Amino acid sequence: MKKIQFNVIPSIPKELEGLKELSENLYWSWNPDIRHLFRRLDRTLWDKVQGNPVAMLGSVSQDRLEMRAKDEAYLSHLSRSQDALKKYLEQPTWYNHNHKSKKLSIAYFSMEYGLSNALPIYSGGLGVLAGDHLKSASDLGLPFVAVGLFYQEGYFHQYLSSDGWQQETYPRNDFFNMPARIVRDANNEPIRVAVDFPGRQILAQIWLVRVGRINLYMLDTNIEQNAPLDRELTDRLYAGDSEKRIQQEILLGIGGTKALKAIDISPHVCHMNEGHSAFLALERCRLLMEEKGLNFDQAREATRGGNVFTSHTPVPAGIDEFDASMVDTYLRPYYESMNISQNEFHRLGGTHLPQTRGQFNMAIFAINMAGFYNGVSRLHGKVARDMWHYLWPQVPVHQVPIGHVTNGVHLPSWISENLGELYNQYLGPRWIQEPTDHKVWARVDSIPDEELWRAHERSREKLVSFARNRLERQLANSGATSLDIDRAGEVLNPKALTIGFARRFAQYKRAFLIFKDLNRLKRILNHPDYPVQMIFSGKAHPRDNIGKGIIRDIISTIRHSELRNKIVFLEDYDMEIGNHMVSGVDVWLNNPRRPREASGTSGMKAGANGALNLSILDGWWDEAYQNDRGWAIGRGEVYENHEEQDRVESEAIYFLLENEVIPCFYDRGKSDVPRRWLSMMKKSVQHTALQFNTNRMVKEYFERFYLSSFERWNHLTADNFKAAQQLTKWKTKVEKNWDKIHILSVDANTQKDIKVGEELLVTAVLDIDGLTPDDLCVQVYSGPLDSKGDIEHGHTHDMKVASTKDNNITYQTSLITKNSGQYGFAVRVLPFHKNLTDPFELGLIKWFEESA
């Protein structure tokens, strides 16, 4: 049967045509006044479509539209909203003011984007961070596009069985009722790209989502020209086996790069948000080889400095790996067409390393194809350097070239409307426009305590009302009795100290920790004068039975009569639940096993809303904690015995609640306002909002990585790629002659004690047959010795040529110590070229050994 498809759009009166333009740009997701405009159209329907303006315009009755078309107050609101969007899109930005002369283009690739519930194509923190990244890139006016996959079902929806076991459903997304449209060519035909798969090509159409000033392009394979299984490729996020995963990652990386090419976008810089999109580097090389006649090494040299790789994973098990045979099945024709040998390609994915057990590792591939790589918090940067040290085995761990850019949150998307109005009144609009200006947040002190407290109480009351309604709905859906459903309207106390815990239910996040001593927890929650309550939410991965078991155990526990009204679990955690929780709770609880939390952003959102964090010193809290703005569980210890760790840290949570958190919250004067608590709230807002916003984060990426990548790209590609070809040739020479280098001797007068401030002359003699001094950097690595006699956090000092005799070169430098103690030094040789992204790029390093 031949099906002829057609699309039906709402018949919007001429007076309301501006609604369509407003609905199609996700700027409404961080502009509360525009959201109010759509809510006024039909409040009941707005809740039914979960705040999706496009779906609302497709569902609202014609009578309602005609009525609003004659409503002068509504038309005035519409005009004001249109002006707001127009002003936002046209006004000068940070980029215009600071970098307008830079004609660069940045492309950001991510497997998921958490922008709004109207686009359910995200699973959790990685996607929400990507969404916030786009919104801040828009606010700053960066020359920026984004690429992803458009999932027909997205991530699963969660519901709980009668015994509390997580179940999953996958409702289909209706793309035509979402803020997205198909990208078309000049003839109004959908633009499609073809990606080679074994024995066939898969076609993908491209959808456009407008995120303020930013275009997000998403690929969708659900078109008739594809075979049924290939149409399902973009059905679900993170679903299926490893074969479907590699297919999705090829589509994202290679297909996404082809999509940009098809719509005439040639980015200078590509940012890989995790390793899922790393195959984009391969397609960038192929395009250069095809268009410019370069070989693979030259193309890789030209592009790698223009690739940025961000890892969010603190453990090797979290990295995607594929069997080498599967990689060959899907990519052998591809890499062979580029004259890359099997061995060479596999080595780029680290298959030769014992740590990968022969698997092709996507993070290693990304590192080998990128010029800049980073973790997502200060602690995660350190963890990443430890985790990937084996890629640079002769480099001291702290010098492994992996830095960090600490995550942030997009404040206008996460600050409650109650608090946002207060910020507008006392801080002015610059808290949105310039959130990185400390002068803005210093004005939080000017907010009267009573007003701040009332605004927060309204948010807590709103959260309690929301939780009751959600609980009633989930109980009704689970077949609960009418009595249990009626009781849901009585849970929680709008005035009680409220603790929030919401995140993915992985075992290491330890949602169970506060339940370790149930009797003690009951005493805390049921105190007659100082009541406490908790709200939980979160999903376990569909294949994580341990995580599902934790949810089931919590559900079973909170059914105890003493806890029924004190603890609520809200199923199907999403951005709507997250928004209510981070703005309404008093305390945000986070207790992962350190150092398993790469960053975490929910605590940032809560802190910017005035909640106080009670957290393990892990991820972002490790660098944010001060005792005047929250509480630390422990002192950053790392335990080998997990049972002991759980016991000690659960005790610490109870102790802090009983002796610090609860007394501080209920320390009230005659005005019933907790002054000490409010002092901590203000400090939490001031520090969190200033330091942990995505405007600061995106500026940091731009100034540290994007600009450097762009300048490197321009340099290497200028004059018909002359510098890239020269660098490739130089690397070949160095690798060929490296083993000929010998450090013949190292001398220094260390027989006598060295006084503080006195110079120590170090001399080294090298045989550098086949190379020149200009090819090398000879360094002294020195620093204090630890208890094992190892140099601890050493510093490097470049040595200079003192004399030359044939191939033997004498180098010298002087060390000056500023403190007394036991010190040591070593001499090393590194390759040197002005166009290297870092001195360890080739993986070549030679240290002086006595036997040399």
mmCIF file with all atom_site columns, N, CA, C and O in Angstrom, residues 635-653:
data_model
loop_
_atom_site.group_PDB
_atom_site.id
_atom_site.type_symbol
_atom_site.label_atom_id
_atom_site.label_alt_id
_atom_site.label_comp_id
_atom_site.label_asym_id
_atom_site.label_entity_id
_atom_site.label_seq_id
_atom_site.pdbx_PDB_ins_code
_atom_site.Cartn_x
_atom_site.Cartn_y
_atom_site.Cartn_z
_atom_site.occupancy
_atom_site.B_iso_or_equiv
_atom_site.pdbx_formal_charge
_atom_site.auth_seq_id
_atom_site.auth_comp_id
_atom_site.auth_asym_id
_atom_site.auth_atom_id
_atom_site.pdbx_PDB_model_num
ATOM 1  N N  . ARG A 1 635 ? 36.669 14.409 54.400 1.00 0.00 ? 635 ARG A N  1
ATOM 2  C CA . ARG A 1 635 ? 37.721 15.354 54.029 1.00 0.00 ? 635 ARG A CA 1
ATOM 3  C C  . ARG A 1 635 ? 38.402 14.968 52.711 1.00 0.00 ? 635 ARG A C  1
ATOM 4  O O  . ARG A 1 635 ? 39.566 15.274 52.500 1.00 0.00 ? 635 ARG A O  1
ATOM 5  N N  . GLY A 1 636 ? 37.697 14.258 51.889 1.00 0.00 ? 636 GLY A N  1
ATOM 6  C CA . GLY A 1 636 ? 38.266 13.873 50.607 1.00 0.00 ? 636 GLY A CA 1
ATOM 7  C C  . GLY A 1 636 ? 39.003 12.552 50.642 1.00 0.00 ? 636 GLY A C  1
ATOM 8  O O  . GLY A 1 636 ? 39.843 12.284 49.779 1.00 0.00 ? 636 GLY A O  1
ATOM 9  N N  . GLU A 1 637 ? 38.696 11.712 51.636 1.00 0.00 ? 637 GLU A N  1
ATOM 10 C CA . GLU A 1 637 ? 39.367 10.418 51.730 1.00 0.00 ? 637 GLU A CA 1
ATOM 11 C C  . GLU A 1 637 ? 38.933 9.488  50.587 1.00 0.00 ? 637 GLU A C  1
ATOM 12 O O  . GLU A 1 637 ? 37.823 9.587  50.072 1.00 0.00 ? 637 GLU A O  1
ATOM 13 N N  . VAL A 1 638 ? 39.828 8.594  50.203 1.00 0.00 ? 638 VAL A N  1
ATOM 14 C CA . VAL A 1 638 ? 39.518 7.537  49.244 1.00 0.00 ? 638 VAL A CA 1
ATOM 15 C C  . VAL A 1 638 ? 39.766 6.211  49.953 1.00 0.00 ? 638 VAL A C  1
ATOM 16 O O  . VAL A 1 638 ? 40.859 5.961  50.464 1.00 0.00 ? 638 VAL A O  1
ATOM 17 N N  . TYR A 1 639 ? 38.744 5.363  50.005 1.00 0.00 ? 639 TYR A N  1
ATOM 18 C CA . TYR A 1 639 ? 38.802 4.116  50.763 1.00 0.00 ? 639 TYR A CA 1
ATOM 19 C C  . TYR A 1 639 ? 38.986 2.917  49.838 1.00 0.00 ? 639 TYR A C  1
ATOM 20 O O  . TYR A 1 639 ? 38.428 2.882  48.740 1.00 0.00 ? 639 TYR A O  1
ATOM 21 N N  . GLU A 1 640 ? 39.733 1.949  50.290 1.00 0.00 ? 640 GLU A N  1
ATOM 22 C CA . GLU A 1 640 ? 39.804 0.677  49.571 1.00 0.00 ? 640 GLU A CA 1
ATOM 23 C C  . GLU A 1 640 ? 38.652 -0.244 49.961 1.00 0.00 ? 640 GLU A C  1
ATOM 24 O O  . GLU A 1 640 ? 38.162 -1.008 49.151 1.00 0.00 ? 640 GLU A O  1
ATOM 25 N N  . ASN A 1 641 ? 38.220 -0.141 51.218 1.00 0.00 ? 641 ASN A N  1
ATOM 26 C CA . ASN A 1 641 ? 37.131 -0.979 51.724 1.00 0.00 ? 641 ASN A CA 1
ATOM 27 C C  . ASN A 1 641 ? 35.818 -0.208 51.607 1.00 0.00 ? 641 ASN A C  1
ATOM 28 O O  . ASN A 1 641 ? 35.578 0.748  52.337 1.00 0.00 ? 641 ASN A O  1
ATOM 29 N N  . HIS A 1 642 ? 34.970 -0.609 50.676 1.00 0.00 ? 642 HIS A N  1
ATOM 30 C CA . HIS A 1 642 ? 33.743 0.130  50.428 1.00 0.00 ? 642 HIS A CA 1
ATOM 31 C C  . HIS A 1 642 ? 32.762 0.031  51.592 1.00 0.00 ? 642 HIS A C  1
ATOM 32 O O  . HIS A 1 642 ? 32.021 0.988  51.874 1.00 0.00 ? 642 HIS A O  1
ATOM 33 N N  . GLU A 1 643 ? 32.725 -1.096 52.245 1.00 0.00 ? 643 GLU A N  1
ATOM 34 C CA . GLU A 1 643 ? 31.814 -1.236 53.385 1.00 0.00 ? 643 GLU A CA 1
ATOM 35 C C  . GLU A 1 643 ? 32.203 -0.268 54.498 1.00 0.00 ? 643 GLU A C  1
ATOM 36 O O  . GLU A 1 643 ? 31.345 0.372  55.109 1.00 0.00 ? 643 GLU A O  1
ATOM 37 N N  . GLU A 1 644 ? 33.484 -0.162 54.749 1.00 0.00 ? 644 GLU A N  1
ATOM 38 C CA . GLU A 1 644 ? 33.961 0.768  55.761 1.00 0.00 ? 644 GLU A CA 1
ATOM 39 C C  . GLU A 1 644 ? 33.654 2.202  55.339 1.00 0.00 ? 644 GLU A C  1
ATOM 40 O O  . GLU A 1 644 ? 33.237 3.031  56.153 1.00 0.00 ? 644 GLU A O  1
ATOM 41 N N  . GLN A 1 645 ? 33.853 2.493  54.079 1.00 0.00 ? 645 GLN A N  1
ATOM 42 C CA . GLN A 1 645 ? 33.568 3.838  53.579 1.00 0.00 ? 645 GLN A CA 1
ATOM 43 C C  . GLN A 1 645 ? 32.088 4.182  53.764 1.00 0.00 ? 645 GLN A C  1
ATOM 44 O O  . GLN A 1 645 ? 31.752 5.282  54.221 1.00 0.00 ? 645 GLN A O  1
ATOM 45 N N  . ASP A 1 646 ? 31.211 3.249  53.388 1.00 0.00 ? 646 ASP A N  1
ATOM 46 C CA . ASP A 1 646 ? 29.777 3.509  53.532 1.00 0.00 ? 646 ASP A CA 1
ATOM 47 C C  . ASP A 1 646 ? 29.402 3.754  54.990 1.00 0.00 ? 646 ASP A C  1
ATOM 48 O O  . ASP A 1 646 ? 28.589 4.637  55.297 1.00 0.00 ? 646 ASP A O  1
ATOM 49 N N  . ARG A 1 647 ? 29.983 2.970  55.892 1.00 0.00 ? 647 ARG A N  1
ATOM 50 C CA . ARG A 1 647 ? 29.666 3.129  57.313 1.00 0.00 ? 647 ARG A CA 1
ATOM 51 C C  . ARG A 1 647 ? 30.111 4.497  57.823 1.00 0.00 ? 647 ARG A C  1
ATOM 52 O O  . ARG A 1 647 ? 29.345 5.236  58.448 1.00 0.00 ? 647 ARG A O  1
ATOM 53 N N  . VAL A 1 648 ? 31.373 4.848  57.523 1.00 0.00 ? 648 VAL A N  1
ATOM 54 C CA . VAL A 1 648 ? 31.926 6.111  58.025 1.00 0.00 ? 648 VAL A CA 1
ATOM 55 C C  . VAL A 1 648 ? 31.176 7.303  57.443 1.00 0.00 ? 648 VAL A C  1
ATOM 56 O O  . VAL A 1 648 ? 30.823 8.254  58.163 1.00 0.00 ? 648 VAL A O  1
ATOM 57 N N  . GLU A 1 649 ? 30.898 7.260  56.146 1.00 0.00 ? 649 GLU A N  1
ATOM 58 C CA . GLU A 1 649 ? 30.309 8.435  55.518 1.00 0.00 ? 649 GLU A CA 1
ATOM 59 C C  . GLU A 1 649 ? 28.811 8.552  55.774 1.00 0.00 ? 649 GLU A C  1
ATOM 60 O O  . GLU A 1 649 ? 28.276 9.673  55.800 1.00 0.00 ? 649 GLU A O  1
ATOM 61 N N  . SER A 1 650 ? 28.119 7.449  55.991 1.00 0.00 ? 650 SER A N  1
ATOM 62 C CA . SER A 1 650 ? 26.716 7.558  56.404 1.00 0.00 ? 650 SER A CA 1
ATOM 63 C C  . SER A 1 650 ? 26.642 8.147  57.812 1.00 0.00 ? 650 SER A C  1
ATOM 64 O O  . SER A 1 650 ? 25.772 8.990  58.089 1.00 0.00 ? 650 SER A O  1
ATOM 65 N N  . GLU A 1 651 ? 27.566 7.737  58.688 1.00 0.00 ? 651 GLU A N  1
ATOM 66 C CA . GLU A 1 651 ? 27.623 8.334  60.028 1.00 0.00 ? 651 GLU A CA 1
ATOM 67 C C  . GLU A 1 651 ? 27.878 9.831  59.944 1.00 0.00 ? 651 GLU A C  1
ATOM 68 O O  . GLU A 1 651 ? 27.299 10.624 60.696 1.00 0.00 ? 651 GLU A O  1
ATOM 69 N N  . ALA A 1 652 ? 28.739 10.223 59.020 1.00 0.00 ? 652 ALA A N  1
ATOM 70 C CA . ALA A 1 652 ? 29.050 11.642 58.866 1.00 0.00 ? 652 ALA A CA 1
ATOM 71 C C  . ALA A 1 652 ? 27.822 12.428 58.426 1.00 0.00 ? 652 ALA A C  1
ATOM 72 O O  . ALA A 1 652 ? 27.593 13.562 58.876 1.00 0.00 ? 652 ALA A O  1
ATOM 73 N N  . ILE A 1 653 ? 27.006 11.834 57.536 1.00 0.00 ? 653 ILE A N  1
ATOM 74 C CA . ILE A 1 653 ? 25.781 12.512 57.093 1.00 0.00 ? 653 ILE A CA 1
ATOM 75 C C  . ILE A 1 653 ? 24.841 12.723 58.266 1.00 0.00 ? 653 ILE A C  1
ATOM 76 O O  . ILE A 1 653 ? 24.321 13.844 58.477 1.00 0.00 ? 653 ILE A O  1
#
